[in-house]
Amino acid sequence: MSSNDLPPDDEDDMLSGDEVAEEIPLDPDHPMDSDPDDTEDQEIQLQNDSIAHFDHHTDSIYSIAAHPLDPSIIATGGGDDTAYIFSSSTPSPLLPPSYESNPQPVRNSLEPIVKLSGHTDSINAIAFTLPAGDFLCTAGLDGRLRIHKTPPPPSLANGQYTLLTEVQEVEEINWLAPCPHPSYPNTLALGASDGSVWIYTIDASADPASALQLQQAYYLHTASCTAGAWSPDGKLLATVSEDGSLYVWDPFGEAGASAGQAIVSLTAEDQRFAVEGGLYSAAIAPSGAFVAVGGAEGNIRVISLPRLSSTASNSKSQKGSAKQKAGGKQSAASEAGTSQAGQLLASLKAQSDGIETLAFSAPPLTLLAAGSVDGSILLLDTAHRFAARRHIQDAHEDHAVVQLAFVKPSPSSSTTTGAGGWLLTSCGMDGVVRRWDTRGGTAASGQGLVREWKGHRGGGDGGGVIAFVQAEGRIVTGGDDGVSLVFETGGA
């Protein structure tokens, strides 16, 4: 059968030449083909509440410190083995606020005052010495402690930060804590991964080879020393470890024990004190009457400390052989009142994961705040047998709370009101900084949330806030995203 004999319905459908050349106009309102499951437009909202930023680090910022005399001078240490010093002060905007609507002009990073290199691994601890910030100390996972001389306060923003000396006694340093004792300026403590604890005093008048003077070294912890805290007067040092032990040291012999001995010694062998999984945070009450330690699975222990006489001699002549490496002997304290030290005052467990951070409020308030890996914040009343005042379950959603700090009361405030001292600042791995009003009980509106500041990437994907400092109406952060943000708190 020829093709001409096929019925019309069986002929192949073909486009003619004219039809091929025909152009079909596009309908701008016609949507593109999409997955039928995508029924809603998805939009990523980025929020940045900061007024300035510093982005010279090329890796996470693990540590941050503010100069004690000029808190606008910030030091940061990061995973890029580098420390920077920069000023968080910001000039007045060049454009009026009306020009800040989208699209916003590009904002340049704050510039460093100085870049400090010399470490060969992450700098995870940084601190200015007390009381005047004469030295900047950096410590890293390379085990090095490096000391830089800072310029006088009028030149902090443009002076020279010169390396004075460095020492390496351990494989890794976990933390640094400057000592607030008025008779021992420029003294600091550090804790190491091998469990050892070291106390140094810096003497710039000495030869650089001997400028870093060892006061004490302790070796009682049998696992990594994870945290340390001085008493507010600087007379006692509390340290904790992954082995679940707590030691409270008397570095200068002011508790009546021989200099260098532990006046409180508690380990996991004591079943009442034991925390399976170790201890990771410590803080001493403003009164110096007790120490709180936090550990795995939400456990908190509160231990009594000796009541030191205000007339106790703090003469340097009484420290005896303090400059030798004392092995850290356990001692029964001999002074009146020290016999009450080491008593278990409270054993608490209200949170479900490790206690990363502890903070006490300033008098007249009597609060202890605990931040957990489970994302919650617990407020305890130390004047009422450590009763739970409030449990903020989703303070940072399901991301770890990394740091807590109460706002220092205004110097001009009444001693009975402690204006501002009820405000608690928190940061977490969700990348958010939040501030809470700790007054009131569990029925506080919005759990007491006053304000929050965003700008870090967050979301648990390497964009959390690892640390912050706060003073003079500003909060400056160190982020896992390698950026430091400056937030203005206003009245919050």
GROMACS .gro file of C-alpha atoms in nm:
model
  492
    1MET     CA    1   0.000   0.000   0.000
    2SER     CA    2   0.137   0.340  -0.092
    3SER     CA    3   0.163   0.623   0.151
    4ASN     CA    4  -0.103   0.809  -0.040
    5ASP     CA    5  -0.352   0.536   0.041
    6LEU     CA    6  -0.317   0.581   0.427
    7PRO     CA    7  -0.619   0.725   0.600
    8PRO     CA    8  -0.578   1.086   0.720
    9ASP     CA    9  -0.585   0.990   1.093
   10ASP     CA   10  -0.279   0.771   1.052
   11GLU     CA   11  -0.056   1.040   0.904
   12ASP     CA   12   0.235   1.157   1.124
   13ASP     CA   13   0.186   1.496   1.282
   14MET     CA   14   0.458   1.720   1.138
   15LEU     CA   15   0.530   2.093   1.181
   16SER     CA   16   0.529   2.293   0.865
   17GLY     CA   17   0.813   2.534   0.787
   18ASP     CA   18   0.596   2.832   0.879
   19GLU     CA   19   0.510   2.680   1.215
   20VAL     CA   20   0.878   2.617   1.296
   21ALA     CA   21   0.957   2.983   1.235
   22GLU     CA   22   0.674   3.103   1.455
   23GLU     CA   23   0.785   3.268   1.787
   24ILE     CA   24   0.577   3.221   2.100
   25PRO     CA   25   0.593   3.529   2.329
   26LEU     CA   26   0.699   3.469   2.690
   27ASP     CA   27   0.450   3.539   2.964
   28PRO     CA   28   0.640   3.721   3.244
   29ASP     CA   29   0.375   3.619   3.495
   30HIS     CA   30   0.393   3.253   3.411
   31PRO     CA   31   0.585   3.061   3.683
   32MET     CA   32   0.870   2.831   3.597
   33ASP     CA   33   0.818   2.461   3.633
   34SER     CA   34   0.889   2.357   3.992
   35ASP     CA   35   0.860   2.066   4.222
   36PRO     CA   36   0.493   2.022   4.307
   37ASP     CA   37   0.596   1.974   4.669
   38ASP     CA   38   0.742   2.329   4.682
   39THR     CA   39   0.419   2.507   4.763
   40GLU     CA   40   0.577   2.804   4.944
   41ASP     CA   41   0.845   3.050   4.841
   42GLN     CA   42   1.157   2.995   5.051
   43GLU     CA   43   1.360   3.299   5.153
   44ILE     CA   44   1.669   3.316   5.372
   45GLN     CA   45   1.650   3.603   5.619
   46LEU     CA   46   1.985   3.735   5.742
   47GLN     CA   47   1.986   3.965   6.044
   48ASN     CA   48   2.284   4.161   6.169
   49ASP     CA   49   2.228   4.382   6.473
   50SER     CA   50   2.594   4.475   6.518
   51ILE     CA   51   2.729   4.828   6.481
   52ALA     CA   52   3.080   4.713   6.384
   53HIS     CA   53   3.276   4.397   6.312
   54PHE     CA   54   3.630   4.262   6.303
   55ASP     CA   55   3.700   3.987   6.049
   56HIS     CA   56   4.078   3.953   6.018
   57HIS     CA   57   4.088   3.604   6.171
   58THR     CA   58   4.087   3.320   5.918
   59ASP     CA   59   3.952   3.061   6.163
   60SER     CA   60   3.729   3.043   6.470
   61ILE     CA   61   3.779   3.294   6.752
   62TYR     CA   62   3.821   3.087   7.067
   63SER     CA   63   3.906   3.356   7.325
   64ILE     CA   64   3.843   3.724   7.388
   65ALA     CA   65   3.947   3.976   7.654
   66ALA     CA   66   3.892   4.346   7.724
   67HIS     CA   67   4.153   4.576   7.876
   68PRO     CA   68   4.061   4.641   8.244
   69LEU     CA   69   4.119   5.019   8.222
   70ASP     CA   70   3.985   5.072   7.870
   71PRO     CA   71   3.727   4.804   7.782
   72SER     CA   72   3.709   4.929   7.424
   73ILE     CA   73   4.050   4.769   7.364
   74ILE     CA   74   3.979   4.408   7.268
   75ALA     CA   75   4.215   4.113   7.229
   76THR     CA   76   4.113   3.795   7.045
   77GLY     CA   77   4.279   3.460   6.990
   78GLY     CA   78   4.183   3.211   6.723
   79GLY     CA   79   4.223   2.883   6.548
   80ASP     CA   80   4.455   3.054   6.299
   81ASP     CA   81   4.727   3.053   6.571
   82THR     CA   82   4.706   3.434   6.581
   83ALA     CA   83   4.601   3.701   6.827
   84TYR     CA   84   4.476   4.046   6.734
   85ILE     CA   85   4.424   4.363   6.931
   86PHE     CA   86   4.168   4.614   6.803
   87SER     CA   87   3.956   4.901   6.928
   88SER     CA   88   3.582   4.839   6.938
   89SER     CA   89   3.514   5.213   6.941
   90THR     CA   90   3.330   5.314   6.627
   91PRO     CA   91   3.323   5.655   6.457
   92SER     CA   92   2.997   5.836   6.391
   93PRO     CA   93   2.825   5.712   6.073
   94LEU     CA   94   2.905   5.907   5.759
   95LEU     CA   95   2.550   5.874   5.633
   96PRO     CA   96   2.223   5.964   5.809
   97PRO     CA   97   2.003   5.674   5.928
   98SER     CA   98   1.767   5.724   5.633
   99TYR     CA   99   2.043   5.599   5.402
  100GLU     CA  100   2.076   5.273   5.595
  101SER     CA  101   1.768   5.111   5.440
  102ASN     CA  102   1.823   4.827   5.197
  103PRO     CA  103   2.047   4.807   5.009
  104GLN     CA  104   2.286   4.907   5.288
  105PRO     CA  105   2.628   5.050   5.210
  106VAL     CA  106   2.918   4.810   5.253
  107ARG     CA  107   3.067   4.829   5.604
  108ASN     CA  108   3.440   4.784   5.638
  109SER     CA  109   3.595   4.576   5.914
  110LEU     CA  110   3.758   4.741   6.213
  111GLU     CA  111   4.133   4.749   6.163
  112PRO     CA  112   4.377   4.575   6.399
  113ILE     CA  113   4.604   4.774   6.625
  114VAL     CA  114   4.850   4.487   6.613
  115LYS     CA  115   4.871   4.127   6.495
  116LEU     CA  116   5.051   3.889   6.732
  117SER     CA  117   5.199   3.572   6.587
  118GLY     CA  118   5.433   3.312   6.732
  119HIS     CA  119   5.199   3.032   6.835
  120THR     CA  120   5.197   2.712   6.632
  121ASP     CA  121   4.848   2.598   6.729
  122SER     CA  122   4.514   2.750   6.826
  123ILE     CA  123   4.508   3.027   7.085
  124ASN     CA  124   4.226   2.918   7.312
  125ALA     CA  125   4.298   3.145   7.610
  126ILE     CA  126   4.383   3.516   7.628
  127ALA     CA  127   4.385   3.763   7.918
  128PHE     CA  128   4.509   4.104   8.031
  129THR     CA  129   4.672   4.101   8.373
  130LEU     CA  130   4.518   4.280   8.671
  131PRO     CA  131   4.478   4.541   8.798
  132ALA     CA  132   4.598   4.769   8.516
  133GLY     CA  133   4.638   4.545   8.211
  134ASP     CA  134   5.016   4.587   8.204
  135PHE     CA  135   5.056   4.264   8.008
  136LEU     CA  136   4.861   4.064   7.752
  137CYS     CA  137   4.895   3.687   7.795
  138THR     CA  138   4.817   3.436   7.521
  139ALA     CA  139   4.804   3.058   7.568
  140GLY     CA  140   4.750   2.788   7.314
  141LEU     CA  141   4.715   2.425   7.225
  142ASP     CA  142   5.087   2.437   7.148
  143GLY     CA  143   5.148   2.463   7.524
  144ARG     CA  144   5.308   2.806   7.495
  145LEU     CA  145   5.240   3.098   7.727
  146ARG     CA  146   5.347   3.423   7.560
  147ILE     CA  147   5.363   3.757   7.743
  148HIS     CA  148   5.342   4.093   7.565
  149LYS     CA  149   5.405   4.428   7.734
  150THR     CA  150   5.118   4.668   7.668
  151PRO     CA  151   5.162   5.043   7.616
  152PRO     CA  152   5.034   5.290   7.878
  153PRO     CA  153   4.657   5.361   7.861
  154PRO     CA  154   4.683   5.682   7.655
  155SER     CA  155   4.858   5.481   7.382
  156LEU     CA  156   4.659   5.155   7.391
  157ALA     CA  157   4.503   5.223   7.052
  158ASN     CA  158   4.828   5.310   6.874
  159GLY     CA  159   5.120   5.198   7.090
  160GLN     CA  160   5.360   4.908   7.068
  161TYR     CA  161   5.279   4.563   7.208
  162THR     CA  162   5.621   4.406   7.250
  163LEU     CA  163   5.695   4.043   7.331
  164LEU     CA  164   5.850   4.023   7.677
  165THR     CA  165   5.897   3.649   7.722
  166GLU     CA  166   5.742   3.308   7.667
  167VAL     CA  167   5.749   2.967   7.832
  168GLN     CA  168   5.636   2.616   7.744
  169GLU     CA  169   5.599   2.369   8.030
  170VAL     CA  170   5.303   2.161   7.905
  171GLU     CA  171   5.165   2.016   7.582
  172GLU     CA  172   4.836   2.210   7.581
  173ILE     CA  173   4.695   2.499   7.787
  174ASN     CA  174   4.320   2.498   7.845
  175TRP     CA  175   4.254   2.825   8.030
  176LEU     CA  176   4.404   3.141   8.179
  177ALA     CA  177   4.278   3.338   8.480
  178PRO     CA  178   4.433   3.669   8.595
  179CYS     CA  179   4.460   3.704   8.974
  180PRO     CA  180   4.273   3.998   9.136
  181HIS     CA  181   4.482   3.997   9.458
  182PRO     CA  182   4.595   4.360   9.517
  183SER     CA  183   4.925   4.249   9.671
  184TYR     CA  184   5.015   4.025   9.376
  185PRO     CA  185   4.967   4.236   9.061
  186ASN     CA  186   5.030   4.084   8.720
  187THR     CA  187   4.980   3.730   8.850
  188LEU     CA  188   4.793   3.465   8.652
  189ALA     CA  189   4.697   3.098   8.672
  190LEU     CA  190   4.664   2.843   8.394
  191GLY     CA  191   4.537   2.487   8.363
  192ALA     CA  192   4.683   2.227   8.129
  193SER     CA  193   4.571   1.915   7.946
  194ASP     CA  194   4.794   1.698   8.166
  195GLY     CA  195   4.602   1.814   8.476
  196SER     CA  196   4.871   2.048   8.607
  197VAL     CA  197   4.802   2.400   8.737
  198TRP     CA  198   5.061   2.680   8.717
  199ILE     CA  199   5.073   3.024   8.878
  200TYR     CA  200   5.311   3.292   8.748
  201THR     CA  201   5.389   3.652   8.834
  202ILE     CA  202   5.525   3.884   8.564
  203ASP     CA  203   5.801   4.127   8.660
  204ALA     CA  204   5.890   4.361   8.377
  205SER     CA  205   6.175   4.513   8.576
  206ALA     CA  206   6.362   4.183   8.572
  207ASP     CA  207   6.576   4.048   8.293
  208PRO     CA  208   6.349   3.907   8.016
  209ALA     CA  209   6.484   3.560   8.087
  210SER     CA  210   6.351   3.580   8.443
  211ALA     CA  211   6.055   3.815   8.394
  212LEU     CA  212   5.806   3.526   8.422
  213GLN     CA  213   5.842   3.406   8.780
  214LEU     CA  214   5.687   3.074   8.880
  215GLN     CA  215   5.492   3.099   9.206
  216GLN     CA  216   5.333   2.756   9.224
  217ALA     CA  217   5.277   2.440   9.021
  218TYR     CA  218   5.027   2.172   9.125
  219TYR     CA  219   4.996   1.815   9.003
  220LEU     CA  220   4.706   1.652   9.190
  221HIS     CA  221   4.456   1.635   8.902
  222THR     CA  222   4.494   1.309   8.713
  223ALA     CA  223   4.324   1.424   8.391
  224SER     CA  224   4.287   1.746   8.195
  225CYS     CA  225   4.230   2.057   8.412
  226THR     CA  226   3.922   2.201   8.248
  227ALA     CA  227   3.849   2.521   8.444
  228GLY     CA  228   3.975   2.746   8.718
  229ALA     CA  229   3.843   3.044   8.914
  230TRP     CA  230   3.995   3.287   9.165
  231SER     CA  231   3.805   3.407   9.469
  232PRO     CA  232   3.707   3.775   9.430
  233ASP     CA  233   3.989   3.880   9.664
  234GLY     CA  234   4.241   3.663   9.480
  235LYS     CA  235   4.342   3.464   9.787
  236LEU     CA  236   4.210   3.124   9.675
  237LEU     CA  237   4.212   2.940   9.343
  238ALA     CA  238   3.963   2.662   9.263
  239THR     CA  239   4.036   2.416   8.980
  240VAL     CA  240   3.841   2.121   8.838
  241SER     CA  241   3.923   1.833   8.607
  242GLU     CA  242   3.786   1.570   8.375
  243ASP     CA  243   3.870   1.320   8.648
  244GLY     CA  244   3.588   1.472   8.857
  245SER     CA  245   3.818   1.630   9.117
  246LEU     CA  246   3.801   1.974   9.279
  247TYR     CA  247   4.096   2.134   9.452
  248VAL     CA  248   4.099   2.474   9.619
  249TRP     CA  249   4.453   2.608   9.649
  250ASP     CA  250   4.601   2.858   9.894
  251PRO     CA  251   4.881   2.998   9.675
  252PHE     CA  252   4.993   3.272   9.909
  253GLY     CA  253   4.943   3.096  10.244
  254GLU     CA  254   4.656   3.320  10.356
  255ALA     CA  255   4.423   3.043  10.470
  256GLY     CA  256   4.665   2.931  10.739
  257ALA     CA  257   4.800   2.637  10.546
  258SER     CA  258   5.150   2.621  10.409
  259ALA     CA  259   5.176   2.809  10.083
  260GLY     CA  260   5.095   2.587   9.790
  261GLN     CA  261   4.877   2.334   9.968
  262ALA     CA  262   4.516   2.245   9.884
  263ILE     CA  263   4.271   2.346  10.154
  264VAL     CA  264   3.984   2.161   9.982
  265SER     CA  265   4.037   1.824   9.815
  266LEU     CA  266   3.739   1.637   9.671
  267THR     CA  267   3.754   1.356   9.418
  268ALA     CA  268   3.523   1.104   9.254
  269GLU     CA  269   3.609   0.861   9.534
  270ASP     CA  270   3.366   1.057   9.752
  271GLN     CA  271   3.031   0.918   9.633
  272ARG     CA  272   2.836   1.220   9.754
  273PHE     CA  273   3.052   1.452   9.545
  274ALA     CA  274   3.122   1.223   9.247
  275VAL     CA  275   3.012   1.335   8.899
  276GLU     CA  276   3.048   1.065   8.638
  277GLY     CA  277   3.189   1.220   8.323
  278GLY     CA  278   3.396   1.490   8.493
  279LEU     CA  279   3.375   1.859   8.588
  280TYR     CA  280   3.398   2.142   8.336
  281SER     CA  281   3.315   2.474   8.505
  282ALA     CA  282   3.378   2.653   8.833
  283ALA     CA  283   3.288   2.984   9.000
  284ILE     CA  284   3.341   3.126   9.351
  285ALA     CA  285   3.068   3.330   9.519
  286PRO     CA  286   3.126   3.706   9.567
  287SER     CA  287   3.138   3.648   9.942
  288GLY     CA  288   3.406   3.382   9.900
  289ALA     CA  289   3.200   3.151  10.121
  290PHE     CA  290   3.152   2.869   9.868
  291VAL     CA  291   3.248   2.742   9.524
  292ALA     CA  292   3.010   2.599   9.264
  293VAL     CA  293   3.130   2.343   9.010
  294GLY     CA  294   2.944   2.205   8.709
  295GLY     CA  295   2.989   1.881   8.524
  296ALA     CA  296   2.846   1.616   8.299
  297GLU     CA  297   2.474   1.537   8.273
  298GLY     CA  298   2.367   1.863   8.438
  299ASN     CA  299   2.531   1.799   8.774
  300ILE     CA  300   2.617   2.093   9.003
  301ARG     CA  301   2.796   2.069   9.337
  302VAL     CA  302   2.834   2.353   9.588
  303ILE     CA  303   3.119   2.330   9.840
  304SER     CA  304   3.196   2.550  10.140
  305LEU     CA  305   3.520   2.747  10.158
  306PRO     CA  306   3.715   2.876  10.459
  307ARG     CA  307   3.625   3.219  10.586
  308LEU     CA  308   3.948   3.410  10.570
  309SER     CA  309   4.003   3.692  10.818
  310SER     CA  310   4.018   4.035  10.658
  311THR     CA  311   4.316   4.106  10.881
  312ALA     CA  312   4.507   3.803  10.760
  313SER     CA  313   4.850   3.902  10.649
  314ASN     CA  314   4.899   3.920  10.277
  315SER     CA  315   5.262   4.012  10.293
  316LYS     CA  316   5.478   3.862  10.023
  317SER     CA  317   5.717   3.755  10.292
  318GLN     CA  318   5.464   3.498  10.411
  319LYS     CA  319   5.454   3.302  10.091
  320GLY     CA  320   5.765   3.116  10.194
  321SER     CA  321   5.885   2.884   9.923
  322ALA     CA  322   5.605   2.982   9.689
  323LYS     CA  323   5.839   3.015   9.392
  324GLN     CA  324   5.931   2.649   9.397
  325LYS     CA  325   5.735   2.385   9.208
  326ALA     CA  326   5.512   2.263   9.488
  327GLY     CA  327   5.365   1.926   9.408
  328GLY     CA  328   5.036   2.037   9.556
  329LYS     CA  329   5.002   1.866   9.889
  330GLN     CA  330   4.665   1.800  10.047
  331SER     CA  331   4.648   1.980  10.378
  332ALA     CA  332   4.425   2.000  10.681
  333ALA     CA  333   4.392   2.377  10.727
  334SER     CA  334   4.498   2.505  11.064
  335GLU     CA  335   4.334   2.846  11.087
  336ALA     CA  336   4.004   2.895  11.266
  337GLY     CA  337   3.715   2.865  11.026
  338THR     CA  338   3.896   2.651  10.773
  339SER     CA  339   3.769   2.336  10.942
  340GLN     CA  340   3.431   2.416  10.783
  341ALA     CA  341   3.581   2.411  10.435
  342GLY     CA  342   3.502   2.128  10.198
  343GLN     CA  343   3.148   2.056  10.313
  344LEU     CA  344   2.894   1.965  10.047
  345LEU     CA  345   2.627   2.236  10.063
  346ALA     CA  346   2.418   2.130   9.764
  347SER     CA  347   2.401   1.857   9.502
  348LEU     CA  348   2.179   1.960   9.212
  349LYS     CA  349   2.067   1.820   8.879
  350ALA     CA  350   1.793   2.004   8.689
  351GLN     CA  351   1.949   2.019   8.342
  352SER     CA  352   2.001   1.723   8.113
  353ASP     CA  353   2.349   1.784   7.974
  354GLY     CA  354   2.689   1.919   8.076
  355ILE     CA  355   2.723   2.248   8.265
  356GLU     CA  356   2.947   2.463   8.045
  357THR     CA  357   2.936   2.789   8.240
  358LEU     CA  358   2.854   2.924   8.587
  359ALA     CA  359   2.812   3.285   8.702
  360PHE     CA  360   2.725   3.459   9.030
  361SER     CA  361   2.536   3.786   9.054
  362ALA     CA  362   2.687   4.077   9.246
  363PRO     CA  363   2.547   4.166   9.592
  364PRO     CA  364   2.286   4.238   9.708
  365LEU     CA  365   2.146   3.977   9.468
  366THR     CA  366   2.206   3.613   9.557
  367LEU     CA  367   2.177   3.428   9.228
  368LEU     CA  368   2.380   3.153   9.066
  369ALA     CA  369   2.326   3.098   8.693
  370ALA     CA  370   2.416   2.774   8.516
  371GLY     CA  371   2.431   2.729   8.139
  372SER     CA  372   2.402   2.383   7.987
  373VAL     CA  373   2.482   2.203   7.664
  374ASP     CA  374   2.110   2.125   7.647
  375GLY     CA  375   2.046   2.494   7.566
  376SER     CA  376   1.890   2.588   7.901
  377ILE     CA  377   1.976   2.834   8.179
  378LEU     CA  378   1.905   2.756   8.544
  379LEU     CA  379   1.879   3.031   8.809
  380LEU     CA  380   1.941   2.927   9.170
  381ASP     CA  381   1.888   3.131   9.485
  382THR     CA  382   2.199   3.089   9.700
  383ALA     CA  383   2.029   3.253  10.001
  384HIS     CA  384   1.750   2.993  10.009
  385ARG     CA  385   1.931   2.659   9.999
  386PHE     CA  386   2.001   2.694   9.628
  387ALA     CA  387   1.635   2.665   9.536
  388ALA     CA  388   1.558   2.688   9.166
  389ARG     CA  389   1.430   3.037   9.090
  390ARG     CA  390   1.378   2.985   8.717
  391HIS     CA  391   1.461   2.725   8.452
  392ILE     CA  392   1.474   2.878   8.105
  393GLN     CA  393   1.434   2.560   7.903
  394ASP     CA  394   1.498   2.696   7.552
  395ALA     CA  395   1.730   2.986   7.629
  396HIS     CA  396   1.931   2.904   7.316
  397GLU     CA  397   1.688   2.655   7.163
  398ASP     CA  398   1.863   2.319   7.136
  399HIS     CA  399   2.214   2.466   7.107
  400ALA     CA  400   2.470   2.474   7.387
  401VAL     CA  401   2.492   2.773   7.619
  402VAL     CA  402   2.863   2.860   7.611
  403GLN     CA  403   2.901   3.160   7.844
  404LEU     CA  404   2.703   3.348   8.108
  405ALA     CA  405   2.789   3.677   8.278
  406PHE     CA  406   2.590   3.914   8.496
  407VAL     CA  407   2.607   4.283   8.410
  408LYS     CA  408   2.810   4.473   8.667
  409PRO     CA  409   2.589   4.710   8.869
  410SER     CA  410   2.623   5.075   8.785
  411PRO     CA  411   2.876   5.246   9.019
  412SER     CA  412   2.624   5.523   9.080
  413SER     CA  413   2.346   5.282   9.178
  414SER     CA  414   2.222   5.232   9.531
  415THR     CA  415   2.381   4.946   9.723
  416THR     CA  416   2.032   4.824   9.803
  417THR     CA  417   1.913   4.810   9.444
  418GLY     CA  418   2.227   4.714   9.253
  419ALA     CA  419   2.083   4.878   8.940
  420GLY     CA  420   2.156   4.668   8.635
  421GLY     CA  421   2.303   4.381   8.833
  422TRP     CA  422   1.995   4.167   8.771
  423LEU     CA  423   2.068   4.151   8.397
  424LEU     CA  424   2.226   3.827   8.276
  425THR     CA  425   2.395   3.799   7.935
  426SER     CA  426   2.424   3.464   7.758
  427CYS     CA  427   2.566   3.338   7.431
  428GLY     CA  428   2.530   3.006   7.257
  429MET     CA  429   2.609   2.794   6.956
  430ASP     CA  430   2.292   2.921   6.791
  431GLY     CA  431   2.490   3.238   6.714
  432VAL     CA  432   2.273   3.464   6.930
  433VAL     CA  433   2.352   3.685   7.230
  434ARG     CA  434   2.064   3.730   7.472
  435ARG     CA  435   2.004   3.934   7.786
  436TRP     CA  436   1.769   3.827   8.064
  437ASP     CA  437   1.599   4.003   8.355
  438THR     CA  438   1.655   3.763   8.644
  439ARG     CA  439   1.409   3.934   8.877
  440GLY     CA  440   1.089   3.751   8.955
  441GLY     CA  441   1.012   3.381   8.960
  442THR     CA  442   0.917   3.115   8.712
  443ALA     CA  443   0.618   3.319   8.590
  444ALA     CA  444   0.836   3.601   8.454
  445SER     CA  445   0.706   3.725   8.121
  446GLY     CA  446   0.887   3.566   7.828
  447GLN     CA  447   1.114   3.383   8.073
  448GLY     CA  448   1.264   3.726   8.143
  449LEU     CA  449   1.409   3.782   7.795
  450VAL     CA  450   1.490   4.150   7.756
  451ARG     CA  451   1.664   4.160   7.420
  452GLU     CA  452   1.866   3.955   7.174
  453TRP     CA  453   2.135   4.037   6.920
  454LYS     CA  454   2.202   3.845   6.601
  455GLY     CA  455   2.470   3.860   6.336
  456HIS     CA  456   2.672   3.540   6.361
  457ARG     CA  457   2.584   3.259   6.125
  458GLY     CA  458   2.458   3.030   6.401
  459GLY     CA  459   2.245   2.728   6.337
  460GLY     CA  460   2.501   2.494   6.487
  461ASP     CA  461   2.699   2.498   6.162
  462GLY     CA  462   3.023   2.659   6.280
  463GLY     CA  463   2.862   2.995   6.345
  464GLY     CA  464   2.805   3.000   6.720
  465VAL     CA  465   2.922   3.258   6.971
  466ILE     CA  466   3.209   3.108   7.169
  467ALA     CA  467   3.282   3.399   7.406
  468PHE     CA  468   3.200   3.763   7.478
  469VAL     CA  469   3.300   4.059   7.692
  470GLN     CA  470   3.065   4.334   7.805
  471ALA     CA  471   3.118   4.685   7.941
  472GLU     CA  472   3.011   5.045   7.891
  473GLY     CA  473   2.692   4.967   7.703
  474ARG     CA  474   2.847   4.728   7.453
  475ILE     CA  475   2.893   4.356   7.400
  476VAL     CA  476   3.182   4.230   7.187
  477THR     CA  477   3.174   3.867   7.072
  478GLY     CA  478   3.411   3.603   6.946
  479GLY     CA  479   3.249   3.376   6.690
  480ASP     CA  480   3.304   3.027   6.560
  481ASP     CA  481   3.269   3.189   6.217
  482GLY     CA  482   3.592   3.384   6.276
  483VAL     CA  483   3.419   3.718   6.320
  484SER     CA  484   3.399   3.949   6.622
  485LEU     CA  485   3.082   4.161   6.639
  486VAL     CA  486   3.020   4.478   6.838
  487PHE     CA  487   2.666   4.521   6.970
  488GLU     CA  488   2.527   4.832   7.137
  489THR     CA  489   2.303   4.739   7.429
  490GLY     CA  490   2.125   5.070   7.473
  491GLY     CA  491   1.903   5.050   7.780
  492ALA     CA  492   1.898   4.668   7.783
   0.00000   0.00000   0.00000
